[in-house]
Coordinates of C-alpha atoms in Angstrom, one line a residue:
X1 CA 239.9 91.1 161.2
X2 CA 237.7 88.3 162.9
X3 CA 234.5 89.2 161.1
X4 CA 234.7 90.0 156.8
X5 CA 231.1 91.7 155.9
X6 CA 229.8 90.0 153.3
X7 CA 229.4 91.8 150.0
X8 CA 225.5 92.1 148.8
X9 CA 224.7 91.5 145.5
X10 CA 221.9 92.3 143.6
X11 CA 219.7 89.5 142.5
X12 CA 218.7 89.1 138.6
X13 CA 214.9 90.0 139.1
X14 CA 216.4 93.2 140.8
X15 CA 218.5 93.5 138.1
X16 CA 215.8 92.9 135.3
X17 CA 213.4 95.0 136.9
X18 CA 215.8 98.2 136.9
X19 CA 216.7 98.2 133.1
X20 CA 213.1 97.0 132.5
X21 CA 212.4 100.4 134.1
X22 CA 215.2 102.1 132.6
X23 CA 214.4 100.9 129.0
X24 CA 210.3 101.9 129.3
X25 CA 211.3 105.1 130.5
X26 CA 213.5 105.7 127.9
X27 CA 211.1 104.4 125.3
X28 CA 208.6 106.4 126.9
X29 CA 210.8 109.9 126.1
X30 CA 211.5 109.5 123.1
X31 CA 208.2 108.8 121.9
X32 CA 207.2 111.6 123.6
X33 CA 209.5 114.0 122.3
X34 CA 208.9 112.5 118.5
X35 CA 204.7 113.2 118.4
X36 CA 205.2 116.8 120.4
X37 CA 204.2 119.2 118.0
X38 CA 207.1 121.3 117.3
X39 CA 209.6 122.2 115.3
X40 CA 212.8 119.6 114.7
X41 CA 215.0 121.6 116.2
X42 CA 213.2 122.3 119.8
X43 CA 212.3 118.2 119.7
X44 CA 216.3 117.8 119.1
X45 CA 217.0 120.1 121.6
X46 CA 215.0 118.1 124.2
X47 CA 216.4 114.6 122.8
X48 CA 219.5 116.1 123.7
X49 CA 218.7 117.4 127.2
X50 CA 217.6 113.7 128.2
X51 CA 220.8 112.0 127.1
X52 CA 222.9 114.5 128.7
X53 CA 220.5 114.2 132.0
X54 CA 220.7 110.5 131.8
X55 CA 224.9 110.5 131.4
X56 CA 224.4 112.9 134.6
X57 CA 222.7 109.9 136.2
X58 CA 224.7 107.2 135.9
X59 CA 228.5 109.7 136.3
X60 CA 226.8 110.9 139.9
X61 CA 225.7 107.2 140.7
X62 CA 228.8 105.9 140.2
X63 CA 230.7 108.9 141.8
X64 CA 228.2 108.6 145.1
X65 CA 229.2 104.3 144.8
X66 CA 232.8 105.0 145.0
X67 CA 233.0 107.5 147.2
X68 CA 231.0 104.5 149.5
X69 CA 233.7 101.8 148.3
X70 CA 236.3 104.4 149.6
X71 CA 234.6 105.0 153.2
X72 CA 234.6 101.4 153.6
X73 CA 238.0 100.3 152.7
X74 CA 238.9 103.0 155.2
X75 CA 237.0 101.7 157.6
X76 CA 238.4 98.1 157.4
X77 CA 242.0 99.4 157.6
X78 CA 240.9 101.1 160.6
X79 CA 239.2 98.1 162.5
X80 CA 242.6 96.0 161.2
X81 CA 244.9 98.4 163.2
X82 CA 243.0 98.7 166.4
X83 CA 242.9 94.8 166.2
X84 CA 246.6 94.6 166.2
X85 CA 247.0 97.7 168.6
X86 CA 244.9 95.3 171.3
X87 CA 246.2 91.8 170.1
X88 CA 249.7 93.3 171.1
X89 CA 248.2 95.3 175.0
X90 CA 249.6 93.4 177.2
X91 CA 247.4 95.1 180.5
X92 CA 249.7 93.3 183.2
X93 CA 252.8 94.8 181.9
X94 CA 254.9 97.0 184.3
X95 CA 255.2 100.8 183.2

């Protein structure tokens, strides 16, 4: 493989800024769901719902990241062998 892509990384104000994000939304729910003016049970039902939507998040991100890592390591085993395949042509060889 003459060319290796270079792996991108994420740089730390990138990084700060997502679980900035992540914690002031989180923050912002559950502060939400403590004043609502309801019963314990209904606010623990929805304190509940949010985890279980934010472990949905993060499984489905990482499921859509690896099924990414996959396609690519695919692909680079592909471009390897078609590299070999024409390092080894020779086009003046007799038939």
């Amino acid at each position: 493989m003459s060319d290796t892509p270079v792996k991108q990384q994420s740089t730390a104000a990138f990084y700060g800024q997502a679980v900035a994000s992540f914690a002031v939304a989180m923050a912002a729910t559950a502060i939400g769901i403590l004043r609502l003016d309801a019963d314990a049970w209904v606010r623990g039902f929805l304190g509940i719902a949010v985890l279980y939507l934010v472990t949905s998040a993060f499984t489905l991100a990482k499921v859509i990241r690896d099924r990414q890592e996959a396609g690519q390591i695919v692909s680079r085993v592909d471009q390897a062998r078609l590299e070999k395949l024409l390092a080894e042509h020779d086009p003046f060889e007799k038939l």
